[in-house]
PDB file of C-alpha atoms in Angstrom:
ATOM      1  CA  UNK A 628      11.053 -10.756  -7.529  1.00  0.00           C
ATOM      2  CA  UNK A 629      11.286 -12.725  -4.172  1.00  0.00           C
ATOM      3  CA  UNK A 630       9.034 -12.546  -1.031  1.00  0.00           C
ATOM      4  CA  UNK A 631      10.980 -12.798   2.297  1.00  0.00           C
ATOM      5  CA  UNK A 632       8.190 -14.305   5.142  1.00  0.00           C
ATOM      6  CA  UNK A 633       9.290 -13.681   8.010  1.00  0.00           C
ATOM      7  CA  UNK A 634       6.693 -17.309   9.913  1.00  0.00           C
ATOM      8  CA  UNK A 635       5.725 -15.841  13.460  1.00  0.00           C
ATOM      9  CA  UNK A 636       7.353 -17.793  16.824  1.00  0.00           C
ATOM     10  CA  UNK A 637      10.031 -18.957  15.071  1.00  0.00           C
ATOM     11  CA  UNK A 638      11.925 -16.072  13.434  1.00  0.00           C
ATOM     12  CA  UNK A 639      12.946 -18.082  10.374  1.00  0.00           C
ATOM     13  CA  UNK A 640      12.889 -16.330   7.318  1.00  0.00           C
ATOM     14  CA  UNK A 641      11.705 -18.154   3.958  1.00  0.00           C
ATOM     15  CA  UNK A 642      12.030 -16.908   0.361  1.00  0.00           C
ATOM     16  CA  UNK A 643       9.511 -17.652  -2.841  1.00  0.00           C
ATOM     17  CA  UNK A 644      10.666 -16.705  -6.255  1.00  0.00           C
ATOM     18  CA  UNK A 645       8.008 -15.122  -8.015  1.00  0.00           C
ATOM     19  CA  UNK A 646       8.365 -16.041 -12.311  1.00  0.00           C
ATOM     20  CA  UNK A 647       7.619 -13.376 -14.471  1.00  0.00           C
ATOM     21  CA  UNK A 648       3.980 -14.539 -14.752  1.00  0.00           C
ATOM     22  CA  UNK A 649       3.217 -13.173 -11.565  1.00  0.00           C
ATOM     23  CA  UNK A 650       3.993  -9.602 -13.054  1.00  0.00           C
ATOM     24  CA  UNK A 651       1.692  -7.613 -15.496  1.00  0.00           C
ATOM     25  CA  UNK A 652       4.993  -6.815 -17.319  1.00  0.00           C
ATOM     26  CA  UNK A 653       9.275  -7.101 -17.568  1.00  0.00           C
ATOM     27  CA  UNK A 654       9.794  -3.708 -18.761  1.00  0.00           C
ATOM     28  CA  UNK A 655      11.055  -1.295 -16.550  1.00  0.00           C
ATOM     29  CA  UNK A 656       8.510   1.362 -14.519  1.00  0.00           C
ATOM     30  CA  UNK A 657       8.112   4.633 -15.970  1.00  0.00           C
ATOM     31  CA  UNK A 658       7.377   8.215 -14.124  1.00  0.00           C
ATOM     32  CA  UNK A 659       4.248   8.898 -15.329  1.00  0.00           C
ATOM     33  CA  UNK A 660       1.980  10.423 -12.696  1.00  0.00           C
ATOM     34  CA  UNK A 661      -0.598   7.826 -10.831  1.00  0.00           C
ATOM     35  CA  UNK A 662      -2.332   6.109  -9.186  1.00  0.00           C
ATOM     36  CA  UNK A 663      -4.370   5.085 -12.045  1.00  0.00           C
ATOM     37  CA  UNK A 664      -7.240   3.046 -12.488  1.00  0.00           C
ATOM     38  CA  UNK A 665      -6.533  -0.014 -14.337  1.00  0.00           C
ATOM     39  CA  UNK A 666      -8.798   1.622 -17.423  1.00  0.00           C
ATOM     40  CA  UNK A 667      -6.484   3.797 -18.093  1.00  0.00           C
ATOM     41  CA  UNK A 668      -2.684   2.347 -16.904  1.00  0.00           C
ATOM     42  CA  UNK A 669       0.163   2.523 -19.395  1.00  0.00           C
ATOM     43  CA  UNK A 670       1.256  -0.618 -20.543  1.00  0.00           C
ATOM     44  CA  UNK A 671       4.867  -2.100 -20.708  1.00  0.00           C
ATOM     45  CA  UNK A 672       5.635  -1.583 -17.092  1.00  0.00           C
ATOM     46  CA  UNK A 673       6.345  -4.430 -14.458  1.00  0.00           C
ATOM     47  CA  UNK A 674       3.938  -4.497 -11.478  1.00  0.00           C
ATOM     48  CA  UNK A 675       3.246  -7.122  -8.851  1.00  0.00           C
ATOM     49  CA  UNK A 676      -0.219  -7.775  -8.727  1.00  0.00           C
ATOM     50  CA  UNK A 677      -2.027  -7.954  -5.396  1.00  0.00           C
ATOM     51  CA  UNK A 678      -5.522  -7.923  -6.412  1.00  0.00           C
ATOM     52  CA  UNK A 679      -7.027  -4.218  -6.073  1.00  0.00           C
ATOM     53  CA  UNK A 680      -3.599  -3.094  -6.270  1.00  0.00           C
ATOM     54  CA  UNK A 681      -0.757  -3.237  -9.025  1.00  0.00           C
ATOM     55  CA  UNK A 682       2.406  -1.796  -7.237  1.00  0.00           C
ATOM     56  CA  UNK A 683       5.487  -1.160  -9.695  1.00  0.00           C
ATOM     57  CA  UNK A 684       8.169  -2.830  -9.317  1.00  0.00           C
ATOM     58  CA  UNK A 685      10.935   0.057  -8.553  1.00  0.00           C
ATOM     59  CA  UNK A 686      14.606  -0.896  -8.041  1.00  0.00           C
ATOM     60  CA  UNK A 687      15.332  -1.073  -3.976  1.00  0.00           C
ATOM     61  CA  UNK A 688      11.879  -0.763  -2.898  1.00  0.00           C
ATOM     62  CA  UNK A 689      11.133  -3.914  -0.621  1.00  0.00           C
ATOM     63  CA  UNK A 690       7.059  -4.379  -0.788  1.00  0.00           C
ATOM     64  CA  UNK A 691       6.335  -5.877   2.862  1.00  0.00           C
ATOM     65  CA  UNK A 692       2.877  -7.938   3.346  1.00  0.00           C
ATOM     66  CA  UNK A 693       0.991  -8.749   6.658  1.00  0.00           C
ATOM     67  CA  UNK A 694      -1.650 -11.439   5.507  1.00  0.00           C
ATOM     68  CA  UNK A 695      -3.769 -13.710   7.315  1.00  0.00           C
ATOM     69  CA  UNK A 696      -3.821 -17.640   6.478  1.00  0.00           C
ATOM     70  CA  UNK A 697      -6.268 -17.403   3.979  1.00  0.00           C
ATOM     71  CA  UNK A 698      -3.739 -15.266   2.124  1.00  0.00           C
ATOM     72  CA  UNK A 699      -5.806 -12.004   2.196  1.00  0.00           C
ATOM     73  CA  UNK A 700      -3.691  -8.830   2.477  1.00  0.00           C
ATOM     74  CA  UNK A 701      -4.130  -7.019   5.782  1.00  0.00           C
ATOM     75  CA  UNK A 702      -1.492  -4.592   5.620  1.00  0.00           C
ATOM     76  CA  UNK A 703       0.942  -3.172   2.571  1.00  0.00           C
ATOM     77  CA  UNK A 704       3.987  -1.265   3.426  1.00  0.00           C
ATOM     78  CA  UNK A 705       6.738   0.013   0.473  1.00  0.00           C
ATOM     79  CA  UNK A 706      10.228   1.002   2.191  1.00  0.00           C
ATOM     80  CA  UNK A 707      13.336   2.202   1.010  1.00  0.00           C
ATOM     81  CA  UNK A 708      16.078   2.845   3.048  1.00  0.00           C
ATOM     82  CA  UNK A 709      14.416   4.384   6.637  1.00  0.00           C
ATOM     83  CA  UNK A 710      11.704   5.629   4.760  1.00  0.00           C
ATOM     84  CA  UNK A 711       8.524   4.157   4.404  1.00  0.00           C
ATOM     85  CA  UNK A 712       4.908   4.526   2.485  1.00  0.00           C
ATOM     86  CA  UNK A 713       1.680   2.233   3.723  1.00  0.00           C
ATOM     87  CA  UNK A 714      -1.052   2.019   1.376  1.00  0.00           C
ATOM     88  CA  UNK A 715      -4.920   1.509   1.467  1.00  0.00           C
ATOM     89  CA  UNK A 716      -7.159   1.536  -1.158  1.00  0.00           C
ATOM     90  CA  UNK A 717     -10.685   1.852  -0.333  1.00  0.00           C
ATOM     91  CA  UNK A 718     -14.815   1.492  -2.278  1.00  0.00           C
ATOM     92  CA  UNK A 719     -15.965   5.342  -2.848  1.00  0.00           C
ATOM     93  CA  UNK A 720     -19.046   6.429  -4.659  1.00  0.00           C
ATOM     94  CA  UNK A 721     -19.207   6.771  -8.607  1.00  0.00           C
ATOM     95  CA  UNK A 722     -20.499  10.643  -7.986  1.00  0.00           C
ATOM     96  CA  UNK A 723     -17.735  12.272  -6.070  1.00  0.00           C
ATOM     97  CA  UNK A 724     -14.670  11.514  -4.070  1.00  0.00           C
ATOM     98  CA  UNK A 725     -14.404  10.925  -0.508  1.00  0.00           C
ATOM     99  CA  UNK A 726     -10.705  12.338   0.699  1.00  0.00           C
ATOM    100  CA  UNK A 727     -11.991  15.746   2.245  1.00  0.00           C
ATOM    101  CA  UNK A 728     -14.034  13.503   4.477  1.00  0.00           C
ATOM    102  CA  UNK A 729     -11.937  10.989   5.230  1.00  0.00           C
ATOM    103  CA  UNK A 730      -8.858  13.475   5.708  1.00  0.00           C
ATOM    104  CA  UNK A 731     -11.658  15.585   8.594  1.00  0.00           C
ATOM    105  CA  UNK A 732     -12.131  12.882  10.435  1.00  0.00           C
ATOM    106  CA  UNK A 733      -8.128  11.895  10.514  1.00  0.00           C
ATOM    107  CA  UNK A 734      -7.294  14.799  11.477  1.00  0.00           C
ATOM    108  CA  UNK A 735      -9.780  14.764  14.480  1.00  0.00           C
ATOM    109  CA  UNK A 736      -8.648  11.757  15.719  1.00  0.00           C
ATOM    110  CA  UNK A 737      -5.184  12.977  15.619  1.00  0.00           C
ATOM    111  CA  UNK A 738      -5.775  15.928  17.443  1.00  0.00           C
ATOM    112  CA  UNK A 739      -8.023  13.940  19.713  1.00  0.00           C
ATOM    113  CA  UNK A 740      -4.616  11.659  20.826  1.00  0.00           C
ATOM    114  CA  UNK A 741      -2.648  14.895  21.032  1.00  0.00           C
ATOM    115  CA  UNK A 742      -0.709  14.671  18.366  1.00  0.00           C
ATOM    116  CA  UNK A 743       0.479  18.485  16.102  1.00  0.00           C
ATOM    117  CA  UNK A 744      -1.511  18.244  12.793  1.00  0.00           C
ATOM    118  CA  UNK A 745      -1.658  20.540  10.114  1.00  0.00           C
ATOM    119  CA  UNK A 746      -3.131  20.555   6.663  1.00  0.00           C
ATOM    120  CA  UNK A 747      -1.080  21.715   3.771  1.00  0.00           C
ATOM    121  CA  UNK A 748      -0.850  21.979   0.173  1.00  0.00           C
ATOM    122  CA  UNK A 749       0.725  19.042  -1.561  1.00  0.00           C
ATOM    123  CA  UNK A 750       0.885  16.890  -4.999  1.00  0.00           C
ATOM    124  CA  UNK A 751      -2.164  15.654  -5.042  1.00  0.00           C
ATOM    125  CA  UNK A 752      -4.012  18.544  -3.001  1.00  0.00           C
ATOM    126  CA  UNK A 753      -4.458  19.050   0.738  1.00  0.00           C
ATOM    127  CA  UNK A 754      -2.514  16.651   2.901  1.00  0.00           C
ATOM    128  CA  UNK A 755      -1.856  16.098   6.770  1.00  0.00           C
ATOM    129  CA  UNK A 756       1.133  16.651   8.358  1.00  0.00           C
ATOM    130  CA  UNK A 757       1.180  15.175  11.778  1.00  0.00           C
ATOM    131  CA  UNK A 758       3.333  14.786  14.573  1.00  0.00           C
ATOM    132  CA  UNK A 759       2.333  11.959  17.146  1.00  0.00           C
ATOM    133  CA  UNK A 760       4.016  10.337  20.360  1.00  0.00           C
ATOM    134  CA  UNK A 761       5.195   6.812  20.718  1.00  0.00           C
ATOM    135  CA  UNK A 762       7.072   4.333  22.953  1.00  0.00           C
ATOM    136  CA  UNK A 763      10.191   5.634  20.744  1.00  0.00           C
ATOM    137  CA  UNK A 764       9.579   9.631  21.216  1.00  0.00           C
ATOM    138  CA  UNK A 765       8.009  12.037  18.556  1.00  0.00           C
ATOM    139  CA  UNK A 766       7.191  10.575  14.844  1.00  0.00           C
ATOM    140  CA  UNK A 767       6.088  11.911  11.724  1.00  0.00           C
ATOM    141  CA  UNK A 768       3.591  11.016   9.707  1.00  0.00           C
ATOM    142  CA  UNK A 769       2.189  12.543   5.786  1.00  0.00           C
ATOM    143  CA  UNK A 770      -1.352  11.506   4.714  1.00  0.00           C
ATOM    144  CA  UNK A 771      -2.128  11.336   0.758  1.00  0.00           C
ATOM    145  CA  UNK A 772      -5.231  10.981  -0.266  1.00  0.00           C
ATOM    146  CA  UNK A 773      -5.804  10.687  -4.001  1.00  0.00           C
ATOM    147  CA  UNK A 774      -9.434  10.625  -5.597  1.00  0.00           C
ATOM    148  CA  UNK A 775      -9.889   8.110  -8.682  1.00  0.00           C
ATOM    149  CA  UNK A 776     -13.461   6.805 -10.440  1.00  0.00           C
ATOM    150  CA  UNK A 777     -15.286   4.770  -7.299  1.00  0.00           C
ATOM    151  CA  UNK A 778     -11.697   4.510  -4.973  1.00  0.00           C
ATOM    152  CA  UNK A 779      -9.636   5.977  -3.006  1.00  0.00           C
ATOM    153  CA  UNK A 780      -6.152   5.844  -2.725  1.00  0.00           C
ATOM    154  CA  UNK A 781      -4.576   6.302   0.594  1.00  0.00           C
ATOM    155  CA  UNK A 782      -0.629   6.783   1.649  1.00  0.00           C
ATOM    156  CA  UNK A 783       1.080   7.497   4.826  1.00  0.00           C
ATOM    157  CA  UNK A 784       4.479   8.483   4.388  1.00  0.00           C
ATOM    158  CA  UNK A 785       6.719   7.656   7.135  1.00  0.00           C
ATOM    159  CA  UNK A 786      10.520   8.858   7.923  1.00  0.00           C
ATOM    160  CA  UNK A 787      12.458  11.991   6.238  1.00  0.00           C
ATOM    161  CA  UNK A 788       9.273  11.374   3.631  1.00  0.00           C
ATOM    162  CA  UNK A 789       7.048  12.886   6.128  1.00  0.00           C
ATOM    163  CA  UNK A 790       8.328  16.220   6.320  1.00  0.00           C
ATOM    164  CA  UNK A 791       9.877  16.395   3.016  1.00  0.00           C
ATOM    165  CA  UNK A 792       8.286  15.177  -0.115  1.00  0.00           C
ATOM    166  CA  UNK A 793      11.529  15.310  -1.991  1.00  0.00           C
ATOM    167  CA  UNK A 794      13.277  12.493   0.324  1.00  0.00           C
ATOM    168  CA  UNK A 795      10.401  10.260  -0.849  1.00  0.00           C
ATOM    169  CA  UNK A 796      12.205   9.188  -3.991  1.00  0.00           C
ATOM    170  CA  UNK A 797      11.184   5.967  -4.867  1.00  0.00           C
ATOM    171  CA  UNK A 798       8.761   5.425  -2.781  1.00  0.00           C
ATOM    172  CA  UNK A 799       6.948   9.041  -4.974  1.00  0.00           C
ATOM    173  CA  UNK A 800       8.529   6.694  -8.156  1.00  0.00           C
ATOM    174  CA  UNK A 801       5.532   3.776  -6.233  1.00  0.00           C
ATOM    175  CA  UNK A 802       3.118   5.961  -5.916  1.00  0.00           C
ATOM    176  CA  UNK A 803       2.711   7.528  -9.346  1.00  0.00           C
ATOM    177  CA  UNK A 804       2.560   4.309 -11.212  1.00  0.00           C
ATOM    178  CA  UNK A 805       0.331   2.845  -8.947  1.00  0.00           C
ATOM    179  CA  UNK A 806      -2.263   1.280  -9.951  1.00  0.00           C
ATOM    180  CA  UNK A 807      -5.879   0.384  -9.255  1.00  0.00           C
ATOM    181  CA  UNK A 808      -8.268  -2.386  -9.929  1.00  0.00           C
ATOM    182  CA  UNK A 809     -11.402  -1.618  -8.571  1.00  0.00           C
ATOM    183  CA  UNK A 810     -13.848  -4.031 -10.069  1.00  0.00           C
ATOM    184  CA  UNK A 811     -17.337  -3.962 -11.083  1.00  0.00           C
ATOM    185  CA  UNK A 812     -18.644  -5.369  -7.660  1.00  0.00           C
ATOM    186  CA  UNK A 813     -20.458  -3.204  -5.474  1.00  0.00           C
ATOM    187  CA  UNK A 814     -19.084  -2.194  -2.421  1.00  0.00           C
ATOM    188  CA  UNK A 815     -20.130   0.029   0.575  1.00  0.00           C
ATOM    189  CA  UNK A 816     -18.588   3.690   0.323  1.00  0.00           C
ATOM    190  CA  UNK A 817     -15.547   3.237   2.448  1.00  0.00           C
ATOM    191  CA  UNK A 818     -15.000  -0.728   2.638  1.00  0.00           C
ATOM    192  CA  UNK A 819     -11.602  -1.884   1.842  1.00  0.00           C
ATOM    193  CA  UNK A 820     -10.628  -2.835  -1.460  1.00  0.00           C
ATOM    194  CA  UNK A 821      -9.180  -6.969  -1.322  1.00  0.00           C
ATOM    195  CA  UNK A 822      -6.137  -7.514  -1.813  1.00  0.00           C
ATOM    196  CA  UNK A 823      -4.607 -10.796  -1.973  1.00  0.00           C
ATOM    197  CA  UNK A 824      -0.920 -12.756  -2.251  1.00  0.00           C
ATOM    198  CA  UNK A 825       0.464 -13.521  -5.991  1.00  0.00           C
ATOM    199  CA  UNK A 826      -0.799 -16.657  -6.869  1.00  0.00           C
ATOM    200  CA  UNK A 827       2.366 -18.491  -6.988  1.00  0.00           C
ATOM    201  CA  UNK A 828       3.360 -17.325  -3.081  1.00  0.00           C
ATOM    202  CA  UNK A 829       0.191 -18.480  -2.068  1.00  0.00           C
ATOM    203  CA  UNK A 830       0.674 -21.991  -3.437  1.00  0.00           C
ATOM    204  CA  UNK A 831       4.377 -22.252  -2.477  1.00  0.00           C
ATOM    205  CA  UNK A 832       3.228 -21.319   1.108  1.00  0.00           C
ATOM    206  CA  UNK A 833       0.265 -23.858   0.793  1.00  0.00           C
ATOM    207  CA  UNK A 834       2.861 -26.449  -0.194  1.00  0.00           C
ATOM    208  CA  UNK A 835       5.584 -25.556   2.669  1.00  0.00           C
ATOM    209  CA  UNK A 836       3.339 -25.204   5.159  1.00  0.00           C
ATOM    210  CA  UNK A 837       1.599 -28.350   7.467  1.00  0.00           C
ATOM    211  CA  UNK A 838      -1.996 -28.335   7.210  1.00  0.00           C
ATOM    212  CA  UNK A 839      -3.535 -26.496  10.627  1.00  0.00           C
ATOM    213  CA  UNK A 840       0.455 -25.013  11.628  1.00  0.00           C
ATOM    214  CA  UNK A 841      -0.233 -22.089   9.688  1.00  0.00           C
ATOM    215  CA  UNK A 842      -0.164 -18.850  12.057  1.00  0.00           C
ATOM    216  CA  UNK A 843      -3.028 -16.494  11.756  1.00  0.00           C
ATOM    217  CA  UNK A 844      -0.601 -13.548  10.575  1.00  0.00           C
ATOM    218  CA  UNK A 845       2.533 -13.380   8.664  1.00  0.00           C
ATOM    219  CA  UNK A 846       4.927 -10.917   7.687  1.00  0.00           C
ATOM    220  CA  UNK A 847       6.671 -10.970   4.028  1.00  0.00           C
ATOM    221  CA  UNK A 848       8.432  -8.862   2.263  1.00  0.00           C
ATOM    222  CA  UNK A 849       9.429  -8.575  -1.711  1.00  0.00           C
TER     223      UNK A 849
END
C-alpha cells in the first residue's frame, strides 16, 4: 500500500511504501456488512489502520488524507473512479445513538443554504439526499449515518453514489467492513474520534522533511 502526498506550494508528489505491518491483515476484504466496532470485526481481512478507524483495503479504492504536521487526520476521503465517500467517526453516548439528531440538524442547515433535501429510506435507515449549489453548478450529496456502541459512523457519498446506491460499488465494499476503534477514553457526545497517519508514513515524513518546513496541511493519498 503506498501514500501519494501531494507537499503544499510546491506541487511535488512523494510516495511512502507502507510494509505489511502497517495493516491488521494480508488477506483479502470480505463483504460482510459493517461498520463494526473493533469487538466484534472479523479477522483475516487487510485494513489500514488510522487510529479510530480501520478502513479495508479494497482493490482501486485510493484512501486520500488531509493531516496537519503533527500527523493528526483532519479529513478522510475513499474514491473510486468519480465517485467519492468522506468519513467521520464521532464520541456518542453508551445509552442510545445519536444519528436522528445529528441527521435534523443537517438537514436544517441544508435547507437553510438553499439547497433540495429529502430524507429517504436507505441501508442503514433514513438518509439525506441533498442537492446543493457550488462554483461548479448543482452537486449531490448522500448522508449515512450508522449507530454502533458509544460512535457514530458518518458517510457522505459524493458523485453517481449520491443518487444511486448501486454505483457505490466499492466504495459500499469500504463501508461495510469498516471498522471502529472507539476506545475506553471518555469523550464528549459528539467530539471527533482521532485519527492519526500509519506509523511508518509518519516517520518517513519526519525523516524527509526539514525540521520547521513542514506545512500546516497536507494532502496524501493511498
Amino acid at each position: 500500500m503506498i501514500f501519494s502526498r501531494k507537499r503544499a506550494g510546491d506541487g511535488r508528489d512523494e510516495q511512502v511504501v507502507l510494509d505489511e505491518n502497517e495493516l491488521d491483515a494480508v488477506t483479502p476484504p470480505t463483504l460482510d456488512r459493517g461498520p463494526y466496532d473493533i469487538s466484534e470485526a472479523p479477522a483475516g481481512v487487510a485494513r489500514l489502520d488510522l487510529g479510530s478507524l480501520h478502513i479495508p483495503a479494497v482493490p482501486e479504492v485510493e484512501v486520500r488524507v488531509q493531516a496537519d504536521q503533527q500527523g493528526v487526520i483532519q479529513q478522510v476521503v475513499l474514491v473510486h473512479g468519480s465517485n467519492a465517500l468522506q468519513l467521520g467517526v464521532f464520541a456518542a453516548p453508551r445509552s442510545e445513538g445519536i444519528w436522528d439528531e445529528v441527521r435534523e440538524e443537517i438537514r436544517q442547515s441544508l435547507l437553510g443554504d438553499g439547497a433540495v433535501v429529502e430524507e429517504v429510506e436507505g441501508e442503514y435507515g433514513i438518509e439525506l439526499r441533498a442537492r446543493i449549489r457550488t462554483e461548479d453548478g448543482p452537486t449531490d450529496l448522500r448522508f449515512v449515518g450508522v449507530n454502533g456502541p458509544r460512535w457514530m459512523v458518518r458517510g457522505v457519498f459524493q458523485g453517481d453514489a449520491a443518487v444511486d446506491p448501486a454505483a457505490a460499488g466499492p466504495l459500499a465494499e469500504c463501508l461495510y467492513g469498516l471498522v471502529v476503534d472507539r476506545g475506553q477514553e471518555a469523550k464528549p457526545v459528539r467530539e471527533p474520534l482521532p485519527l492519526r497517519l500509519p506509523r511508518e508514513a509518519a516517520e518517513q515524513e519526519d525523516a524527509a522533511t526539514p525540521d520547521g518546513d513542514r506545512p500546516a496541511a497536507q494532502s496524501r493519498q493511498v
